[in-house]
Structure formats: structure tokens, C-alpha cells
mmCIF file of C-alpha atoms in Angstrom:
data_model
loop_
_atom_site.group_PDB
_atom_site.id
_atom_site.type_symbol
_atom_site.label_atom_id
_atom_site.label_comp_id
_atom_site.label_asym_id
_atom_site.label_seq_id
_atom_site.Cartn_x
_atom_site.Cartn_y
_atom_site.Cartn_z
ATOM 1 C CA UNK A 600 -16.209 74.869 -61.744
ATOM 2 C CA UNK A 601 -14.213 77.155 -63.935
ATOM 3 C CA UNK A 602 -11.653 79.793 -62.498
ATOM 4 C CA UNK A 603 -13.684 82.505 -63.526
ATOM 5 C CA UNK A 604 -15.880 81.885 -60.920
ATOM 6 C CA UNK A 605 -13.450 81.048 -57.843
ATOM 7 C CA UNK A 606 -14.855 81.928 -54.770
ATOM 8 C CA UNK A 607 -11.195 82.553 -53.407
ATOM 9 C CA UNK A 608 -11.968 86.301 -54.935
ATOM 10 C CA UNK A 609 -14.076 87.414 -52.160
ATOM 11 C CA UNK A 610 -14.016 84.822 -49.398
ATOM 12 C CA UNK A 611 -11.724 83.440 -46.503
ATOM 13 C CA UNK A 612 -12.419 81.226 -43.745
ATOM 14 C CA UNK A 613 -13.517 84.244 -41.514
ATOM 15 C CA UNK A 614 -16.538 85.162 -43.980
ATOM 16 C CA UNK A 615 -17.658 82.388 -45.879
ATOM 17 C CA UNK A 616 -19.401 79.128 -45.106
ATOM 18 C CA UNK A 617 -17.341 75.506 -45.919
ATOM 19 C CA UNK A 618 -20.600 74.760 -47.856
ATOM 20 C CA UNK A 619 -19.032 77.344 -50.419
ATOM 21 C CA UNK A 620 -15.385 76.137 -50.457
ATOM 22 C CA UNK A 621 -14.409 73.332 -52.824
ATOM 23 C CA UNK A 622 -14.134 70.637 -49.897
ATOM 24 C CA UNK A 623 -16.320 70.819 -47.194
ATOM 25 C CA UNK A 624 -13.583 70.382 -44.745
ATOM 26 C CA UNK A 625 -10.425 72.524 -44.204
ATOM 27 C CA UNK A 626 -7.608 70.010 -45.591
ATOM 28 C CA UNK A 627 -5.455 68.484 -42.434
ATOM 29 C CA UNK A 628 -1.912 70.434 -42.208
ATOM 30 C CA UNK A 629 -0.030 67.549 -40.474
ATOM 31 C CA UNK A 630 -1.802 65.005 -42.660
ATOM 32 C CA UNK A 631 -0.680 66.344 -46.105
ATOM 33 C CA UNK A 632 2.585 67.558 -44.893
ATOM 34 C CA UNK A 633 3.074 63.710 -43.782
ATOM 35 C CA UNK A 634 2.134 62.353 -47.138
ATOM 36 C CA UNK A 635 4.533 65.598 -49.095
ATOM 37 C CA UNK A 636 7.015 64.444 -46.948
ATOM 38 C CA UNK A 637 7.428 61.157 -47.505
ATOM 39 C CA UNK A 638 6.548 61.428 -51.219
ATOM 40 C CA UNK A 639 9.208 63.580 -51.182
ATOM 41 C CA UNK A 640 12.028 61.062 -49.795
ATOM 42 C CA UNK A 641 10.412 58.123 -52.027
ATOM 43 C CA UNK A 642 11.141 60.299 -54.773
ATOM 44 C CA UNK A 643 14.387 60.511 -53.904
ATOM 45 C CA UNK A 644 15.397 56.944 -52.827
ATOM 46 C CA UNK A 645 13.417 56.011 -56.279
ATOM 47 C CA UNK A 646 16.207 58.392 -58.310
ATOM 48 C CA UNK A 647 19.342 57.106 -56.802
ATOM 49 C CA UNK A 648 18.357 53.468 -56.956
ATOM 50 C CA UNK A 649 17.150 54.048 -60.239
ATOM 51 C CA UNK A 650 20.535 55.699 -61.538
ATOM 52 C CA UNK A 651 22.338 52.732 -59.528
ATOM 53 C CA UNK A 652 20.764 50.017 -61.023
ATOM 54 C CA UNK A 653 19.726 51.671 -64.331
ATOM 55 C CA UNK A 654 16.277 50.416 -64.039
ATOM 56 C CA UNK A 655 14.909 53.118 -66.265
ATOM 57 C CA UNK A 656 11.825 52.273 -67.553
ATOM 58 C CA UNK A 657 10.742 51.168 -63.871
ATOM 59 C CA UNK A 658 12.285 54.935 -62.681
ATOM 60 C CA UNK A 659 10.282 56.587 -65.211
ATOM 61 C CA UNK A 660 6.936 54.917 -64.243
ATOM 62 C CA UNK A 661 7.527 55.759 -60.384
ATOM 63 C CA UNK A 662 9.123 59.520 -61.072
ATOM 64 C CA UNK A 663 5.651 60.448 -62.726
ATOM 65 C CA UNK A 664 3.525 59.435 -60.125
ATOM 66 C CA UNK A 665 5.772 60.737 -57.011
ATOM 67 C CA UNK A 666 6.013 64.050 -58.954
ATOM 68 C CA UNK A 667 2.732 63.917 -59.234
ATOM 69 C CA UNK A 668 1.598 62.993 -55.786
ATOM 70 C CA UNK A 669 3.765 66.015 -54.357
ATOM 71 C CA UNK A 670 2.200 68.552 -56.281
ATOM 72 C CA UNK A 671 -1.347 67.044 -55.529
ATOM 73 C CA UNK A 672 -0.194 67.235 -51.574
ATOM 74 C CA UNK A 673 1.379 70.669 -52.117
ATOM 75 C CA UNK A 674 -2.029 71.901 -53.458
ATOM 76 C CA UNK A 675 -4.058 70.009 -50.644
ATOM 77 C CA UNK A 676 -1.580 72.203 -48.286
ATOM 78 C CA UNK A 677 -2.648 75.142 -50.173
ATOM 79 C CA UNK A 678 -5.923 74.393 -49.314
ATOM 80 C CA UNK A 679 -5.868 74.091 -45.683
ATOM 81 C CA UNK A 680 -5.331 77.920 -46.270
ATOM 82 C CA UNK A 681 -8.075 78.818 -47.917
ATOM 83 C CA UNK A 682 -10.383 75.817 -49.290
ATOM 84 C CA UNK A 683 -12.057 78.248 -51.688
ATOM 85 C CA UNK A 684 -8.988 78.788 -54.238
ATOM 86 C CA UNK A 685 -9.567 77.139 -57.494
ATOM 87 C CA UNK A 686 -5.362 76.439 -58.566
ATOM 88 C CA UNK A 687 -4.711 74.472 -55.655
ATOM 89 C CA UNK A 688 -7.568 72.322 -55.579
ATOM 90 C CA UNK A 689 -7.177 71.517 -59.902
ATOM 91 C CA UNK A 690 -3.877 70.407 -58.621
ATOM 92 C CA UNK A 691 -5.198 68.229 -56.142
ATOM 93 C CA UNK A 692 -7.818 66.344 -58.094
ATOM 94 C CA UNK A 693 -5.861 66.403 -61.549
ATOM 95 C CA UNK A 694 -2.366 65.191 -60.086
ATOM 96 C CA UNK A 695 -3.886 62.709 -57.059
ATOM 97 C CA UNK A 696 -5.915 61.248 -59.291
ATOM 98 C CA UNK A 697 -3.798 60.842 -62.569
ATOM 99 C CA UNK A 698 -0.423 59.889 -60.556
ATOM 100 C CA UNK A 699 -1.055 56.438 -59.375
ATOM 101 C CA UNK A 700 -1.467 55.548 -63.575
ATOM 102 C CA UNK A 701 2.442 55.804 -63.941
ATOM 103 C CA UNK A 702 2.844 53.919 -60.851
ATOM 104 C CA UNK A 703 0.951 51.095 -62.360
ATOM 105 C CA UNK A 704 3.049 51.317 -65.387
ATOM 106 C CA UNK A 705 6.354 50.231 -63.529
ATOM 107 C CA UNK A 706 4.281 47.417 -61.653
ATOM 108 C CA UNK A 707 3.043 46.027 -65.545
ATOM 109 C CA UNK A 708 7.143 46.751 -66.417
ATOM 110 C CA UNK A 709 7.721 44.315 -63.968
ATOM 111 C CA UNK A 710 6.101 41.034 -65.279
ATOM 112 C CA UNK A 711 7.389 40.645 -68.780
ATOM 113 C CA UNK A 712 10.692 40.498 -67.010
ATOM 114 C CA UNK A 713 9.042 37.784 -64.359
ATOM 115 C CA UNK A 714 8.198 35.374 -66.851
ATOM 116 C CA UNK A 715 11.938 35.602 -68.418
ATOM 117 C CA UNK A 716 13.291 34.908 -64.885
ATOM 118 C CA UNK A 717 10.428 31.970 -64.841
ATOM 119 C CA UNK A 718 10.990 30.343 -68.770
ATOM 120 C CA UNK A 719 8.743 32.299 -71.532
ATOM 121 C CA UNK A 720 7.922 28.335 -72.605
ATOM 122 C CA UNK A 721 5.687 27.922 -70.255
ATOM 123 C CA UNK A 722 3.647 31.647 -69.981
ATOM 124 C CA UNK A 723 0.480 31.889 -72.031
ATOM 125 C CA UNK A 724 1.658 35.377 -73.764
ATOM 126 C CA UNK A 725 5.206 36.682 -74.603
ATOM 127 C CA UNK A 726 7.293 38.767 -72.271
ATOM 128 C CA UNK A 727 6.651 42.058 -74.312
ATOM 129 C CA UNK A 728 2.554 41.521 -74.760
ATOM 130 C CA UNK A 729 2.209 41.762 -71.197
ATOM 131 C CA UNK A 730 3.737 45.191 -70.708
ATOM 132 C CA UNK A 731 2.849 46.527 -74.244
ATOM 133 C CA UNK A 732 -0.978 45.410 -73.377
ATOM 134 C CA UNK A 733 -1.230 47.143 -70.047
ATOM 135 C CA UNK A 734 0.395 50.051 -71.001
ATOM 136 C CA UNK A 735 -1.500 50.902 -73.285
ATOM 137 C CA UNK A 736 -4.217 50.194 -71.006
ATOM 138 C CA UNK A 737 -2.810 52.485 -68.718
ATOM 139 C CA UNK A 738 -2.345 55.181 -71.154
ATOM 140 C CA UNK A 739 -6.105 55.091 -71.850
ATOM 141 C CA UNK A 740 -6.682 54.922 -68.306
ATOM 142 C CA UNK A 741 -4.481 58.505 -68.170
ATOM 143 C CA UNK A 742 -5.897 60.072 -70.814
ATOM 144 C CA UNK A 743 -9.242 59.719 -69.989
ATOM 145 C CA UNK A 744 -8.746 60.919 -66.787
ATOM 146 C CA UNK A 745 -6.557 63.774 -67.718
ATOM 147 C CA UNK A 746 -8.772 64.827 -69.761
ATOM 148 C CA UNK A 747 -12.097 64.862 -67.780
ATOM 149 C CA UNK A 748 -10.238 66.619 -65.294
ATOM 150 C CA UNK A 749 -9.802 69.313 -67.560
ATOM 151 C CA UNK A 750 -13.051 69.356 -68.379
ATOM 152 C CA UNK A 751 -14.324 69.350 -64.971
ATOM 153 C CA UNK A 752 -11.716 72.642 -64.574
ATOM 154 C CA UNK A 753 -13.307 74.923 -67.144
ATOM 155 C CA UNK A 754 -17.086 74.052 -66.611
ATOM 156 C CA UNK A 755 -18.566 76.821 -64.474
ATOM 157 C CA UNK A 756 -21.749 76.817 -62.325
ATOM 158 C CA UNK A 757 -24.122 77.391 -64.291
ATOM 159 C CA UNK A 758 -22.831 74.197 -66.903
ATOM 160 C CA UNK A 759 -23.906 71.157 -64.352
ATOM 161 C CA UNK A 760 -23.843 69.078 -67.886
ATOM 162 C CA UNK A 761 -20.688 69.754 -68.689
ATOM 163 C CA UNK A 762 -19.031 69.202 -65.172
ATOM 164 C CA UNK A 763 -20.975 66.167 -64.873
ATOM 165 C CA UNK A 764 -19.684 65.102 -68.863
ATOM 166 C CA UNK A 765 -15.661 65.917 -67.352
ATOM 167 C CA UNK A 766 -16.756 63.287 -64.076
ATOM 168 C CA UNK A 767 -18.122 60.796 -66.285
ATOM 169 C CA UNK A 768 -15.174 60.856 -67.833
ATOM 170 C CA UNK A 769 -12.632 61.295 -65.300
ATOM 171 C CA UNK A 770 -14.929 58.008 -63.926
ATOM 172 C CA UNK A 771 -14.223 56.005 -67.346
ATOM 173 C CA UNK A 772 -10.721 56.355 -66.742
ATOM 174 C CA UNK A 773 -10.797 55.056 -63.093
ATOM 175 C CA UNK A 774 -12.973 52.556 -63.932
ATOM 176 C CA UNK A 775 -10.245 51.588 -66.749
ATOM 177 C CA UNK A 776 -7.453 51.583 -64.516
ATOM 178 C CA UNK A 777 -9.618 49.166 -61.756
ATOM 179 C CA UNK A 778 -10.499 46.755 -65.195
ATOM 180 C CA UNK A 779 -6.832 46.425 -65.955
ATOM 181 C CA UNK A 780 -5.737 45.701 -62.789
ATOM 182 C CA UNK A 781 -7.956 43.267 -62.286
ATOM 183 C CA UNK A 782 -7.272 41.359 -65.207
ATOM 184 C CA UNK A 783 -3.181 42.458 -64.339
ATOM 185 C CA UNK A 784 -3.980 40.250 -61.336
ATOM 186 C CA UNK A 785 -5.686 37.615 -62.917
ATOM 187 C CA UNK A 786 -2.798 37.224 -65.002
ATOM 188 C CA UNK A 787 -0.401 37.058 -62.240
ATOM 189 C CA UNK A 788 -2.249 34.585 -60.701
ATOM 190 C CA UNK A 789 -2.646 32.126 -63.688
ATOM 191 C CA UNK A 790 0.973 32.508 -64.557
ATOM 192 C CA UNK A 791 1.937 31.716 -60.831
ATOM 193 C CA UNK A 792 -0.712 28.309 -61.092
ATOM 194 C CA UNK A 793 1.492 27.567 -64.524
ATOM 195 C CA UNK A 794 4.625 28.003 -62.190
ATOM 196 C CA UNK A 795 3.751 25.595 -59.763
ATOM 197 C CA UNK A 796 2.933 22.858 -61.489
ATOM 198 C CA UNK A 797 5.511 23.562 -64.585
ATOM 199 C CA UNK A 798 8.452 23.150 -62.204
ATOM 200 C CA UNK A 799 10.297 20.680 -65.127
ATOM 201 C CA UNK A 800 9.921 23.056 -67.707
ATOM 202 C CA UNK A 801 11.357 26.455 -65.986
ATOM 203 C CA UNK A 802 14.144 28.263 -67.249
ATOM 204 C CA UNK A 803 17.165 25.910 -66.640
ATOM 205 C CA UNK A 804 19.796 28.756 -66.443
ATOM 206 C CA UNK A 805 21.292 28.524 -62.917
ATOM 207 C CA UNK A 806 21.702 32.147 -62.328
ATOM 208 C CA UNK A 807 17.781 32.079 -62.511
ATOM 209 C CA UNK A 808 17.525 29.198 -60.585
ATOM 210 C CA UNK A 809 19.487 31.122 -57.661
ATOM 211 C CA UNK A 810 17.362 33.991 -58.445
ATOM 212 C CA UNK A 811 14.192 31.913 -57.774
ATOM 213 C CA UNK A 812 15.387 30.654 -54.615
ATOM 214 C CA UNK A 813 16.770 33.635 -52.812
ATOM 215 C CA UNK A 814 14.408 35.290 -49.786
ATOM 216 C CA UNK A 815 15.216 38.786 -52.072
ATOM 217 C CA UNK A 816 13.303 37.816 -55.115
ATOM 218 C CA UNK A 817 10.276 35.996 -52.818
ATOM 219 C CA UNK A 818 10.649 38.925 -51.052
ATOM 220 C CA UNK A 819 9.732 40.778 -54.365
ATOM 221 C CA UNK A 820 6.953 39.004 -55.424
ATOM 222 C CA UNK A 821 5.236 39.323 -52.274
ATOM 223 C CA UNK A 822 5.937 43.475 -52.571
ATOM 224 C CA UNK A 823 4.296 43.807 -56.164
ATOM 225 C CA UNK A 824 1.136 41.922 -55.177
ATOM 226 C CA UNK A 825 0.781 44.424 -51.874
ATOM 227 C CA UNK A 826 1.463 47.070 -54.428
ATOM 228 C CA UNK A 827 -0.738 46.170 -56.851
ATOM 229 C CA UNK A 828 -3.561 45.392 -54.520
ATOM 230 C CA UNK A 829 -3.415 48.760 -52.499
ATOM 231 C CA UNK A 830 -3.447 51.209 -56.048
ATOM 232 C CA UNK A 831 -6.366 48.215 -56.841
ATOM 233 C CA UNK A 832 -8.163 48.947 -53.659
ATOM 234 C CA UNK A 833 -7.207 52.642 -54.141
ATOM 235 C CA UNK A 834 -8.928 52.918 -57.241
ATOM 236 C CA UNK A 835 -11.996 51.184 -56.379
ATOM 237 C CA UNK A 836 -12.458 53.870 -53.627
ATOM 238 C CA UNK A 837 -11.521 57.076 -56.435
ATOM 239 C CA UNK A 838 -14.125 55.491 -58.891
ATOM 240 C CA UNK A 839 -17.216 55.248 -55.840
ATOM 241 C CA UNK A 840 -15.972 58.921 -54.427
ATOM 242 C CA UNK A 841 -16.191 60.527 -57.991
ATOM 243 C CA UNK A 842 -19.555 58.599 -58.499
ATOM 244 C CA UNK A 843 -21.370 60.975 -55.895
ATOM 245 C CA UNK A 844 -20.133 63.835 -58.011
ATOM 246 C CA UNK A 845 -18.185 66.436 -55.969
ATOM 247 C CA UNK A 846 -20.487 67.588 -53.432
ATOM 248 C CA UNK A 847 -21.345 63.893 -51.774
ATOM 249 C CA UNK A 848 -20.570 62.581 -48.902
ATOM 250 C CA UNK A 849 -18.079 60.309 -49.737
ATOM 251 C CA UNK A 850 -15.731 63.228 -51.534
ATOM 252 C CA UNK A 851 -16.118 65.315 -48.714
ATOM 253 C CA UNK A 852 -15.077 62.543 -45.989
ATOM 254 C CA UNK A 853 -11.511 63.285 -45.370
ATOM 255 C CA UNK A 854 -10.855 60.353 -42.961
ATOM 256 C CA UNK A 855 -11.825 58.505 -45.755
ATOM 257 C CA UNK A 856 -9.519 59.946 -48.539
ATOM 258 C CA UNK A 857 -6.285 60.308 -46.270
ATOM 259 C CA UNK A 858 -6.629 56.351 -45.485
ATOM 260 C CA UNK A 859 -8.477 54.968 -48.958
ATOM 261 C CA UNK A 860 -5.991 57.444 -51.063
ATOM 262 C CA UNK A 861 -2.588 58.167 -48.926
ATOM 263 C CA UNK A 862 -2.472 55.088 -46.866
ATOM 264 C CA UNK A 863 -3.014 52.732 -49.662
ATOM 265 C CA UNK A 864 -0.191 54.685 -52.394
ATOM 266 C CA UNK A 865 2.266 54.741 -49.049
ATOM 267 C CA UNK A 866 2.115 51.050 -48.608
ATOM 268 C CA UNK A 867 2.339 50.676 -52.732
ATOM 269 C CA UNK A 868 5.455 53.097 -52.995
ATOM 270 C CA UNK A 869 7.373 51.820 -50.268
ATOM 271 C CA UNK A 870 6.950 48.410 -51.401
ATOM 272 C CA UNK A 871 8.263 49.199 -54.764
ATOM 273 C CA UNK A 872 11.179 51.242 -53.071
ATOM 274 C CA UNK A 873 12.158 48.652 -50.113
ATOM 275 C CA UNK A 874 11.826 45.685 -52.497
ATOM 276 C CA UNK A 875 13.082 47.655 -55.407
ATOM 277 C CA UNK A 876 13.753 45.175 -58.645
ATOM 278 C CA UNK A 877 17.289 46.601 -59.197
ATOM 279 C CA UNK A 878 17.892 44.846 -55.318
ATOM 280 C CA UNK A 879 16.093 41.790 -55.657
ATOM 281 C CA UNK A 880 16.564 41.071 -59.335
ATOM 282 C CA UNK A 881 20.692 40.385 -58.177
ATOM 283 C CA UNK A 882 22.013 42.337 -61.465
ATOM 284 C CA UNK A 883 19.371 40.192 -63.701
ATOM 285 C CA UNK A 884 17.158 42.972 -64.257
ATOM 286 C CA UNK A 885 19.056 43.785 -67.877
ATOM 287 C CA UNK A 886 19.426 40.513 -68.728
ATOM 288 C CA UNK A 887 15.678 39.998 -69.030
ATOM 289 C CA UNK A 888 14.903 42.904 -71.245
ATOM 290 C CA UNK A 889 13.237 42.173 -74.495
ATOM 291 C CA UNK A 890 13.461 44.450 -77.419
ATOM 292 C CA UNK A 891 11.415 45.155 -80.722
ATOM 293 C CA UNK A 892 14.242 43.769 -82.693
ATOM 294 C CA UNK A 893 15.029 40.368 -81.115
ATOM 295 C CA UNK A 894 11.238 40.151 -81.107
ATOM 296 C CA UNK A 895 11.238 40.318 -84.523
ATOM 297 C CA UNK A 896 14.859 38.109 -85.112
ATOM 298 C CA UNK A 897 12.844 35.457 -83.170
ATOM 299 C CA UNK A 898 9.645 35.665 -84.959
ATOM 300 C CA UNK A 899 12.678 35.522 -88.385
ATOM 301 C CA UNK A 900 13.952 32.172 -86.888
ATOM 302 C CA UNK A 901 10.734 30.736 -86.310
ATOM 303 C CA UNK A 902 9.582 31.238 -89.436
ATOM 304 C CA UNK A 903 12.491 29.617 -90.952
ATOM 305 C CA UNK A 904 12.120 26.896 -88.758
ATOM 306 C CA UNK A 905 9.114 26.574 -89.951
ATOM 307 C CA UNK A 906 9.959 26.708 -94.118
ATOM 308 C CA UNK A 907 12.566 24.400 -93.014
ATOM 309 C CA UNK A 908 10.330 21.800 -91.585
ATOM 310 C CA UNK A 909 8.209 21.445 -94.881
ATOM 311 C CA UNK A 910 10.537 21.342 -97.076
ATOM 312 C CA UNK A 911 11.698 18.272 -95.400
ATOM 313 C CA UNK A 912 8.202 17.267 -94.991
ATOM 314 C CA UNK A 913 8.289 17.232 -98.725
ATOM 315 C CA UNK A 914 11.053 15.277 -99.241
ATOM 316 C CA UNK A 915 9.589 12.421 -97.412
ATOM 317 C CA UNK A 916 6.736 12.411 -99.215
ATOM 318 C CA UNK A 917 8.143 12.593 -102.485
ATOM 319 C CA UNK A 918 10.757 9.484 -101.113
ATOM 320 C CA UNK A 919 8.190 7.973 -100.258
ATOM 321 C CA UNK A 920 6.079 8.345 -103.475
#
């Protein structure tokens, strides 16, 4: 599927078949202009709500992936044109497939910060493992799908092997992304049980007791599961399409792909905007930040708590003795 062998060359719509484009359809003009669109104003809301709240990590996560889901759309566009050029279709499957990854990554942002707001006493791993851990996860996720992609892009026709070696690959990463989520979900789920039943032992701070209770921060909760579950659901349906290889059914069914792909990152994106953390955190968001450093100041204490604790062990006994 290398360049060097684009069909855009010699054909157009007037004198070659669909069966030679890179799609079997001609890409929908008011469908992808939709989705540009209102990529394009998420994008936007996401910036100035990010700058206003300074949630930065959680802007960086959501600027990839909007960036990246315009350019995909833009090259989908492009391809309503003329289906058989090669540039706007690697844009397409690179950027649509690799954006939702950063999405993810302000999602897993979001739940070290959840289990400060809840009491880290009573969460079966620290704030910072949480969003270290997935990631990572995600970055593996990324770079195995950037990197088939590219791979896919440079194999030509007569290298099946090879183009099938970039899918493979491009599928490992999916398949990553669905495995992390899940677990991501499990997670959330477990620590939400511990909630429920730990109501005694949550963080006693009454600012975070008012956070708790306020219809904003339910409100929140309720966003980042949609979220979650629609790039979940999303990437179930990238990992069967790319199974097929290019040419099946299922990558060909636009109905499919505009509902299973756009639909499903819509409804994540304008969750994430609408209930946006920097909103329904009310000016917490900062305060439940964790750092390398007071990681490693608490780690200090305990272990002086701990040196502490047998030395005075040892003084009883040899009392006692």
C-alpha cells in the first residue's frame, strides 16, 4: 500500500472502479464535515477551559486526540474527492486510529486525583500508580499502533506479508488499548465497591466532603464512565474492522464506522468537555495533584516511622529482659 503505487496517478471517479480506490465507498461530505466541525469547536472549548482552570495534563491528553481527529476528518474529506489518493487516506487511518490513545490518557489522569478526593487510605494502589500504570499502557497502546500504521503505509502490492505484519500490529495496539480499559474499568469499579462500604474511613476534609456531595462532581463521575465506555466500545469495533484486513466488509461499511467510530468519540469528548474536571472539581483539581517528590518525602516518613517503631520495640524488650 505504498505511495509509489497510488492509484490517484491515473484514476478519478469518472474512470476507475471503487473496487480500486482505498475505500469501497466515496467518504460522506456532510458526515465528515459534521464530525471536523465539531472536533473543531471541542478543540476549542477544551483550550480555553484548559487555560482557565490550568488543568494541563488533562488539556494535553484531549489536545492530541482532537488534533488528531481533525486531521483524520480533513483527510476523510479529501477522500470524498477522489478515494484513490494515498496522503489523505494515511491520514485517515494513522490519525483516527491513534487519536482516541491521548484521549484515554486524560480519562486515566483523572482517577489518581478521584481517589485523593475519596481518602488514598482506603484505595488498593496509590494515587500516582494508577495514572503512571495506564499511561504507560497507553503509550504502548500508541506506539504500536503508530507504528504498524507506518508499516502498513510503505508496504506496496506486491508485499501482502508485510501489509498484513503493519495490521497485525496496528491490531496489537488496539487490542492493548481495549485490555487496559478494561482493567481501567475494573478498577473503577472495585474502588467505587471500596467507596461504598468505606464511608467511615473517607477523607474527612470538608471541602471534599462538599465536593462529594455536590450534583457537579456526581455529575462527573457519571461523564467519565460514558466516556470511557464509548472509546471502550469504540475500540472493540477498530480491533474487529482491522481484523478483516482492509478490503472486508466490515472496513468498507461506512454506516458502520461513522456510528461505531464518530458517534462513540462525540459522546466521549463532549462528556469530558460539558463535565470538564476544572468545573466539577470546584477549584480542587490542584489540590489533589501528587508529585514524584512528595511521593518520595512520604515513602522518607514512612520509613522513619518505621526505624522509629523498632527501636522502641527494642527498648521494651530489653526493659523487659
Amino acid at each position: 500500500m505504498s505511495n509509489s503505487t497510488d492509484p490517484s496517478d491515473y484514476c478519478t471517479l469518472d474512470i476507475c472502479p471503487l473496487s480500486e480506490a482505498y475505500v469501497e465507498y466515496v467518504p460522506s461530505l456532510a458526515g465528515n464535515a459534521f464530525y471536523l466541525g465539531i472536533f473543531a469547536v471541542l478543540l476549542v472549548a477544551q483550550v480555553v477551559l484548559g487555560i482557565r482552570y490550568r488543568t494541563w495534563g488533562y488539556l494535553a491528553g484531549l489536545f492530541g486526540g482532537l488534533v488528531l481527529e481533525i486531521i483524520g476528518y480533513a483527510g476523510r474529506l479529501q477522500m470524498h474527492y477522489n478515494p484513490f489518493r494515498f496522503d489523505p487516506y494515511l491520514e485517515y487511518l494513522v490519525c483516527l486510529t491513534i487519536g482516541p490513545a491521548f484521549i484515554s490518557a486524560s480519562i486515566y489522569i483523572c482517577l489518581g486525583r478521584i481517589v485523593v478526593i475519596y481518602g488514598e487510605n482506603i484505595s488498593r494502589l496509590h494515587p500516582r500508580t494508577y495514572t503512571i500504570v495506564f499511561i504507560l499502557c497507553d503509550l504502548v497502546s500508541l506506539l504500536l499502533q503508530a507504528s504498524g500504521g507506518a508499516i502498513t503505509s510503505i508496504a506496496d502490492a506486491d508485499q501482502p506479508d508485510l501489509g498484513q505484519a503493519g495490521i497485525n500490529i496496528m491490531i496489537a495496539g488496539l487490542s492493548t488499548q481495549v485490555v487496559s480499559l478494561a482493567i481501567f474499568m475494573a478498577l473503577c469499579l472495585d474502588f467505587a465497591w471500596t467507596v461504598r462500604k468505606s464511608q467511615h474511613k473517607l477523607n474527612p476534609e470538608i471541602h471534599m466532603i462538599d465536593l462529594r456531595n455536590s450534583m457537579k462532581w456526581k455529575a462527573f463521575l457519571a461523564g467519565l464512565a460514558i466516556a470511557t465506555l464509548a472509546i471502550f466500545v469504540r475500540s472493540v469495533f477498530r480491533v474487529a474492522e482491522l481484523k478483516g484486513g482492509f478490503h472486508s466488509a466490515l472496513a468498507n461499511n461506512e454506516v458502520a464506522f461513522m456510528v461505531l467510530e464518530g458517534v462513540m468519540l462525540v459522546i466521549a469528548v463532549l462528556a469530558l468537555t460539558i463535565l470538564h474536571p476544572g468545573i466539577c472539581f470546584n477549584g480542587q483539581w490542584n489540590k489533589t495533584k501528587w508529585s514524584f517528590r512528595k511521593s518520595r518525602d512520604m515513602e522518607m516518613s514512612l520509613i522513619s516511622e518505621i526505624s522509629d517503631g523498632q527501636a522502641k520495640a527494642r527498648q521494651i524488650d530489653d526493659a523487659s529482659s
